[in-house]
Amino acid sequence: MRCDVVAVGTELLLGQIVDTNSSYLGEQLALRGIDSLLQVKVGDNLHRMVAVLRARLEEADAVIVCGGLGPTHDDITREAIAEVMGVRLEEDAEVAERIIAMFESRGRRMPMNNLRQAMVPVGATVIAQTMGTAPGLICPVGGDGTSSDDGDDGGGGGKVIYAVPGVPYELHDMVERAVLPDLARRAGLESVIASRVIKTWGDSESGINERLDDIIAELEGADGPTLAFLASGWDGLKIRLTVRAADAETAEDQLATWERRVVERLGSIVFGCDDETMESVVLGLLRRRGLRLALAESVTGGLVAGRLTDVAGSSDVLVGSIVSYAGSVKRDMLGVPEGPVVSAEAATAMADNVRGVLGADVGLALTGVAGPAEQDGLPPGTLWVGVAIGDEVESHLVRLPGDRLRMRQFSVITALDALRRRLLTIPEPVPPTDR
Ligand code: ATP
Ligand code: MG
């Protein structure tokens, strides 16, 4: 099965919009084992759209067209598809009603051109719109270039054009709900796809690749999962395992087996999987130990607190943060001794004393050089992290890469990771049992 992609919109050609829809579609098709061998962009021009669609249908079994389904005069995807199918456009009463009702429910007058979106090529099936006003379309194209009127959209060697709106979240919804299932049915693929994302911090992509060398070689031979790396900045370095199997249970079994092998091999650099983030993991470790956290942030200026408070429910663990940016704040509020403020002494004093100032059990401190200039002879990328729990106060020196933005972002995940590793050495209290 081959499904090519056509992205419609003059603004794509002018570089005003980046064509993220095609990359999303490419990824989704690949995950399902459907080849997408050519992806093109075309402007809002009827003749060129018709020519591109005809050419794609010559080579591919299916084409997904994204964009140009809106209400304005330059949205002409419907017209182009009707021409390729060799049919007229007809108003779909149900779609028209839904558009009218949507405007009424919002108490707004409907510009008449909105009804253009209810025009459907004869023989096409509508993908109901859930969010926007434009519905999607599933358009069978017979082997001879006309619509197959036998009502059997799967067979007869016919091809198909799917039209979906350009707005990414509307497109995602329709592709997942209608396009991919329809493609799978046509391709006779009754398999399920499942994936797991393993998240790491503390080694490079090539370093991890090397550690996993033999596992990757085994995967390439086996009919098992595929493994891909995804460097995601301060969200960590991700490893995605994807499997295809006859049913969900088998897929889950396979995933679990390979996940165990990868996690065992990588050890403590793995901090979580799937929806877990470094922030949610650290908050969970603190919560289960009944510990409350205070932050003293210099180089990150509050970014650590920002990330932690993105997590719902963080207030039962995070007490607060002191943005001790100026030397005077470090000294007067946090008791940092005279001398360089990017140092082990400063980091330990900040972590140790912020607990008392804010009333918390655990202190985490960051002081460093974000650049671009060096500071006290230290190069940009220098980070000192302080961690204080009980009587133990430790500090770590880290050298981070990147410009000012990346250095500060890497500082956040690096400091949280230092705290995570420290917390893992403290046993979790065993919950009381009934007996
Ligand atoms: P609407 O019904 O909202 O008008 P449409 O089907 O007419 O949708 P377009 O007018 O082509 O779609 O695009 C609407 C918006 O969707 C664009 O302004 C842009 O923000 C986004 N968009 C369109 N095509 C793409 C694309 N290929 N990649 C990413 N975003 C896109
Ligand atoms: Mg539009």
XYZ file of C-alpha atoms and ligand atoms in Angstrom:
467
model
C 0.000 0.000 0.000
C 1.360 3.367 -0.945
C -0.117 6.681 0.181
C 1.435 9.938 -1.001
C 0.828 13.332 0.576
C -0.090 16.663 -1.010
C 0.049 19.783 1.171
C -1.966 22.653 -0.256
C -1.308 26.342 0.325
C 0.603 29.145 -1.328
C 1.842 30.211 2.102
C 3.714 26.889 2.328
C 5.577 27.707 -0.891
C 6.433 31.186 0.359
C 7.906 29.803 3.552
C 5.367 31.609 5.720
C 4.227 28.323 7.236
C 6.344 25.257 7.867
C 4.698 22.117 6.515
C 4.457 20.136 9.735
C 1.342 18.310 8.493
C 3.368 16.274 5.989
C 5.908 15.232 8.600
C 3.108 14.191 10.947
C 1.446 12.194 8.153
C 4.760 10.634 7.113
C 5.351 9.451 10.655
C 1.838 8.057 11.115
C 1.926 6.199 7.785
C 5.366 4.734 8.478
C 4.209 3.519 11.891
C 1.480 1.550 10.143
C 3.723 0.112 7.481
C 2.191 2.153 4.668
C 4.725 3.535 2.178
C 4.656 7.264 1.544
C 7.142 7.739 -1.258
C 6.442 11.264 -2.424
C 5.196 14.300 -0.516
C 4.637 17.542 -2.380
C 3.534 21.111 -1.732
C 1.311 22.951 -4.172
C -0.120 26.470 -4.137
C -3.813 27.423 -4.184
C -4.160 26.966 -7.930
C -6.803 24.704 -9.430
C -4.887 23.535 -12.516
C -1.715 22.725 -10.645
C -3.645 20.952 -7.876
C -5.494 18.815 -10.421
C -2.235 17.977 -12.191
C -0.499 17.058 -8.933
C -3.397 14.875 -7.772
C -3.559 13.045 -11.114
C 0.183 12.431 -11.069
C 0.104 11.109 -7.484
C -2.793 8.758 -8.286
C -0.825 7.358 -11.225
C 1.801 6.075 -8.814
C 0.158 5.691 -5.405
C -2.899 3.773 -4.196
C -4.036 6.660 -2.063
C -3.336 10.367 -1.578
C -3.900 12.504 1.484
C -4.501 16.172 0.624
C -4.220 18.595 3.510
C -5.424 22.181 3.500
C -7.623 24.318 1.285
C -10.929 23.060 2.700
C -11.926 26.330 4.341
C -14.704 28.749 3.371
C -12.770 31.361 1.429
C -12.390 31.722 -2.354
C -8.807 30.428 -2.300
C -9.853 27.164 -0.623
C -10.308 25.045 -3.729
C -9.339 21.524 -2.712
C -12.969 20.382 -3.116
C -13.124 21.689 -6.685
C -9.811 20.083 -7.619
C -10.869 16.685 -6.275
C -14.243 16.853 -8.046
C -12.431 17.545 -11.306
C -10.083 14.590 -10.794
C -13.054 12.367 -9.951
C -14.944 13.735 -12.960
C -18.017 14.579 -10.887
C -20.020 17.619 -9.735
C -20.081 19.174 -6.288
C -23.372 18.910 -4.436
C -24.450 20.467 -1.169
C -24.584 17.902 1.645
C -27.646 18.842 3.669
C -26.381 17.333 6.900
C -23.062 19.161 6.734
C -24.821 22.433 5.879
C -27.129 22.008 8.856
C -24.237 21.371 11.189
C -22.419 24.506 10.014
C -25.546 26.646 10.427
C -26.196 25.174 13.892
C -22.627 25.878 14.953
C -22.944 29.571 14.115
C -26.350 29.748 15.821
C -25.057 28.163 19.015
C -22.374 30.827 19.198
C -24.888 33.571 18.494
C -23.021 34.729 15.409
C -24.199 35.620 11.933
C -22.961 33.120 9.363
C -21.199 34.539 6.307
C -22.797 32.710 3.355
C -19.468 31.515 2.007
C -19.332 29.065 4.920
C -21.792 26.891 3.047
C -19.049 26.267 0.485
C -17.743 23.832 3.048
C -20.889 21.751 2.691
C -20.171 21.154 -1.016
C -19.149 17.529 -1.507
C -18.046 15.754 -4.700
C -20.735 13.278 -5.758
C -19.691 9.821 -4.541
C -17.481 11.062 -1.715
C -18.020 10.206 1.951
C -17.886 12.961 4.559
C -15.589 12.763 7.602
C -17.669 14.625 10.166
C -16.074 17.783 11.478
C -15.714 17.790 15.232
C -13.906 21.015 15.901
C -13.739 23.340 12.910
C -16.427 23.875 10.337
C -14.798 22.091 7.379
C -15.560 18.373 7.112
C -13.025 15.967 5.664
C -13.672 13.852 2.584
C -13.020 10.288 1.491
C -13.157 10.319 -2.299
C -13.040 7.057 -4.251
C -11.471 7.376 -7.675
C -12.154 4.506 -10.092
C -9.376 2.894 -12.116
C -10.546 4.828 -15.171
C -10.355 8.148 -13.353
C -14.019 8.386 -12.441
C -15.836 7.603 -9.240
C -16.687 3.993 -8.622
C -20.457 4.044 -8.328
C -20.863 0.505 -7.092
C -20.755 1.804 -3.532
C -17.838 -0.471 -2.731
C -15.137 1.946 -1.778
C -12.659 -0.757 -0.798
C -12.492 -2.987 -3.814
C -12.456 -2.943 -7.576
C -8.845 -1.742 -7.765
C -10.056 1.822 -7.230
C -7.924 4.456 -5.603
C -8.778 7.062 -3.039
C -8.147 10.690 -2.165
C -8.529 11.796 1.444
C -9.014 15.508 2.041
C -8.408 16.906 5.527
C -8.208 20.506 6.835
C -4.859 22.248 7.124
C -5.252 23.291 10.755
C -3.003 20.767 12.526
C -5.257 19.741 15.435
C -8.263 19.273 13.135
C -6.078 17.249 10.789
C -4.729 15.040 13.589
C -8.238 14.313 14.794
C -9.581 13.320 11.376
C -6.517 11.355 10.354
C -6.621 9.259 13.515
C -10.382 8.868 13.559
C -11.116 8.191 9.902
C -8.194 8.233 7.457
C -5.812 5.732 9.062
C -8.546 3.188 9.877
C -9.852 3.444 6.296
C -6.350 3.022 4.864
C -5.714 0.028 7.108
C -8.959 -1.564 5.946
C -8.020 -1.060 2.303
C -4.530 -2.414 2.894
C -5.939 -5.434 4.716
C -3.798 -4.570 7.723
C -5.568 -5.856 10.766
C -2.585 -5.404 13.040
C -2.178 -3.031 15.968
C 0.699 -0.665 16.588
C 1.977 0.154 20.033
C 4.945 2.153 21.213
C 6.784 3.029 24.383
C 9.059 5.971 25.014
C 11.960 5.418 27.429
C 13.408 8.686 28.746
C 17.041 9.155 29.723
C 19.398 11.847 30.969
C 23.156 11.640 31.387
C 24.559 10.131 28.187
C 24.802 11.200 24.548
C 22.884 9.676 21.667
C 26.021 7.998 20.347
C 26.935 6.821 23.844
C 23.548 5.189 24.305
C 23.704 3.789 20.780
C 26.974 2.113 21.665
C 25.620 0.664 24.899
C 22.660 -0.775 23.004
C 24.684 -2.001 20.025
C 23.893 -5.702 20.309
C 20.250 -5.123 21.257
C 19.808 -2.916 18.197
C 21.444 -5.561 16.005
C 19.041 -8.172 17.388
C 16.084 -5.887 16.760
C 17.118 -5.354 13.165
C 17.125 -9.093 12.619
C 13.990 -9.941 14.575
C 10.478 -9.222 13.439
C 10.257 -7.276 16.668
C 10.107 -3.594 17.541
C 11.902 -0.754 15.845
C 14.023 1.498 18.008
C 14.508 5.213 17.384
C 16.354 7.987 19.224
C 14.815 11.372 19.777
C 16.931 14.111 21.378
C 14.391 16.402 23.032
C 16.366 19.158 24.762
C 15.385 19.599 28.389
C 12.794 16.824 28.096
C 15.723 14.420 27.898
C 16.938 11.965 25.318
C 14.141 9.627 24.332
C 14.244 6.111 22.965
C 11.080 4.966 21.250
C 10.232 1.294 20.795
C 7.457 0.554 18.311
C 5.908 -2.847 17.671
C 3.322 -4.167 15.312
C 1.414 -7.298 16.307
C -1.773 -9.182 15.568
C -3.471 -7.966 18.736
C -2.976 -5.483 21.557
C -1.980 -8.107 24.108
C 0.819 -9.509 21.955
C 2.040 -6.001 21.182
C 2.110 -5.142 24.886
C 4.014 -8.365 25.710
C 6.639 -7.653 23.065
C 7.026 -4.053 24.187
C 7.419 -5.075 27.822
C 10.109 -7.635 26.975
C 12.251 -5.262 24.946
C 11.659 -2.354 27.287
C 12.990 -4.462 30.172
C 16.136 -5.290 28.222
C 16.808 -1.675 27.254
C 16.140 -0.326 30.743
C 18.319 -2.995 32.373
C 21.157 -2.195 30.030
C 20.955 1.583 30.496
C 20.521 1.510 34.272
C 20.224 4.741 36.214
C 20.233 7.112 33.238
C 16.628 6.014 32.604
C 14.362 8.344 34.557
C 10.921 7.482 33.217
C 8.718 6.377 30.373
C 5.823 7.607 28.224
C 4.011 10.464 29.994
C 6.465 10.732 32.856
C 8.766 13.770 32.887
C 11.832 14.524 34.994
C 9.650 16.946 36.947
C 6.835 14.475 37.605
C 9.315 11.754 38.558
C 11.187 13.966 41.054
C 7.932 15.232 42.570
C 6.766 11.622 42.939
C 10.001 10.558 44.666
C 9.718 13.445 47.127
C 6.015 12.870 47.751
C 6.427 9.166 48.535
C 9.153 10.005 51.032
C 7.089 12.748 52.640
C 9.704 15.401 51.791
C 9.064 19.039 50.849
C 11.361 20.905 48.461
C 12.775 24.444 48.418
C 14.759 25.861 45.493
C 17.520 28.458 45.315
C 17.959 29.424 41.686
C 20.559 31.755 40.290
C 21.506 30.800 36.717
C 18.015 29.483 35.905
C 16.183 32.521 37.354
C 13.109 30.499 38.354
C 12.926 28.034 35.446
C 13.125 25.016 37.765
C 10.154 26.280 39.746
C 8.358 27.023 36.481
C 8.813 23.475 35.225
C 7.847 21.881 38.540
C 4.697 23.988 38.866
C 3.636 22.891 35.365
C 2.829 19.564 37.022
C -0.627 19.500 38.591
C -0.470 18.786 42.318
C 3.103 20.040 42.747
C 2.015 22.330 45.584
C 2.034 19.508 48.129
C 5.772 19.020 47.521
C 7.241 22.303 46.294
C 7.351 25.021 48.940
C 8.883 27.740 46.789
C 11.949 29.135 45.110
C 14.272 32.000 45.878
C 15.600 33.559 42.700
C 18.915 34.616 44.184
C 20.300 36.287 41.108
C 22.337 39.105 42.619
C 25.324 38.313 44.843
C 23.747 40.368 47.610
C 20.658 38.131 47.687
C 22.832 35.027 47.812
C 24.777 36.470 50.741
C 22.048 38.267 52.688
C 19.216 35.745 52.303
C 21.054 32.478 51.835
C 24.276 32.972 53.793
C 26.613 32.413 50.860
C 30.180 33.239 52.052
C 32.277 36.031 50.480
C 34.071 34.864 47.342
C 33.060 33.531 43.920
C 29.336 32.841 43.571
C 29.756 30.086 40.984
C 31.429 27.591 43.273
C 30.883 24.502 45.389
C 30.754 26.713 48.517
C 27.999 28.898 47.051
C 25.929 25.931 45.803
C 26.106 24.087 49.128
C 25.283 27.209 51.185
C 22.319 28.017 48.925
C 20.927 24.447 49.081
C 21.539 24.128 52.809
C 20.105 27.469 53.904
C 17.130 27.821 51.564
C 15.470 25.028 53.549
C 15.457 27.118 56.701
C 14.337 30.289 54.926
C 11.396 28.598 53.180
C 10.660 25.838 55.701
C 11.371 22.703 53.662
C 13.140 19.352 54.121
C 15.134 19.314 50.906
C 17.134 22.121 49.256
C 18.139 22.211 45.598
C 20.410 25.030 44.365
C 21.795 26.078 40.988
C 24.537 28.589 40.308
C 26.400 28.832 37.023
C 27.546 30.766 33.973
C 24.967 30.990 31.168
C 27.179 33.108 28.951
C 27.925 34.398 26.435
C 30.738 35.960 28.504
C 32.792 34.080 31.050
C 32.449 34.947 34.725
C 35.252 34.942 37.321
C 37.385 33.082 34.785
C 34.779 30.305 34.392
C 33.556 29.435 30.877
C 29.869 29.575 29.869
C 28.255 26.221 30.561
C 29.707 25.898 34.052
C 27.036 24.710 36.500
C 27.238 23.966 40.218
C 24.300 22.050 41.676
C 23.780 21.798 45.414
C 21.551 19.172 47.043
C 20.750 19.274 50.756
C 18.847 16.510 52.563
C 19.144 16.027 56.326
C 22.745 16.554 57.446
C 24.144 15.772 54.028
C 24.841 18.602 51.624
C 26.527 17.691 48.360
C 27.569 19.640 45.300
C 28.245 18.659 41.697
C 30.154 20.454 38.961
C 28.751 19.978 35.458
C 29.873 21.418 32.115
C 26.943 21.955 29.807
C 26.990 22.674 26.080
C 24.940 25.183 24.160
C 24.093 28.836 23.960
C 22.510 30.777 26.828
C 19.016 29.374 26.232
C 20.077 25.742 25.975
C 22.560 26.019 28.840
C 19.799 27.271 31.154
C 17.362 24.603 29.995
C 19.936 21.814 30.396
C 20.682 23.215 33.869
C 17.067 22.553 34.882
C 17.011 18.882 33.900
C 20.582 18.311 35.131
C 19.821 19.695 38.601
C 16.556 17.761 38.865
C 18.421 14.619 37.805
C 21.017 15.152 40.549
C 18.172 15.399 43.057
C 16.499 12.296 41.577
C 19.667 10.240 41.977
C 20.108 11.420 45.566
C 16.485 10.613 46.418
C 16.841 7.089 45.026
C 19.430 6.377 47.756
C 16.809 7.112 50.413
C 14.511 4.116 50.935
C 10.841 4.670 50.317
C 8.750 4.128 53.456
C 6.780 0.879 53.263
C 3.073 1.701 53.304
C 1.312 0.303 56.379
C -0.617 -2.886 55.740
C -3.955 -3.879 57.266
C -2.428 -6.573 59.428
P -9.752 26.082 7.430
O -11.010 25.327 7.315
O -9.415 26.358 8.877
O -9.640 27.297 6.576
P -8.130 24.794 5.502
O -8.370 23.362 5.186
O -8.635 25.798 4.531
O -8.635 25.043 6.949
P -5.707 26.154 5.161
O -6.513 27.393 4.943
O -4.888 25.632 4.056
O -6.622 24.974 5.681
O -4.808 26.352 6.414
C -5.337 26.801 7.640
C -4.215 26.973 8.641
O -3.695 25.697 8.970
C -3.013 27.741 8.117
O -3.100 29.109 8.324
C -1.893 27.157 8.948
O -1.809 27.763 10.193
C -2.294 25.736 9.099
N -1.685 24.875 8.077
C -2.115 24.695 6.810
N -1.360 23.810 6.153
C -0.386 23.429 7.002
C 0.715 22.519 6.907
N 0.945 21.813 5.798
N 1.494 22.359 7.997
C 1.234 23.049 9.135
N 0.213 23.911 9.287
C -0.591 24.113 8.238
Mg -8.393 28.034 4.724
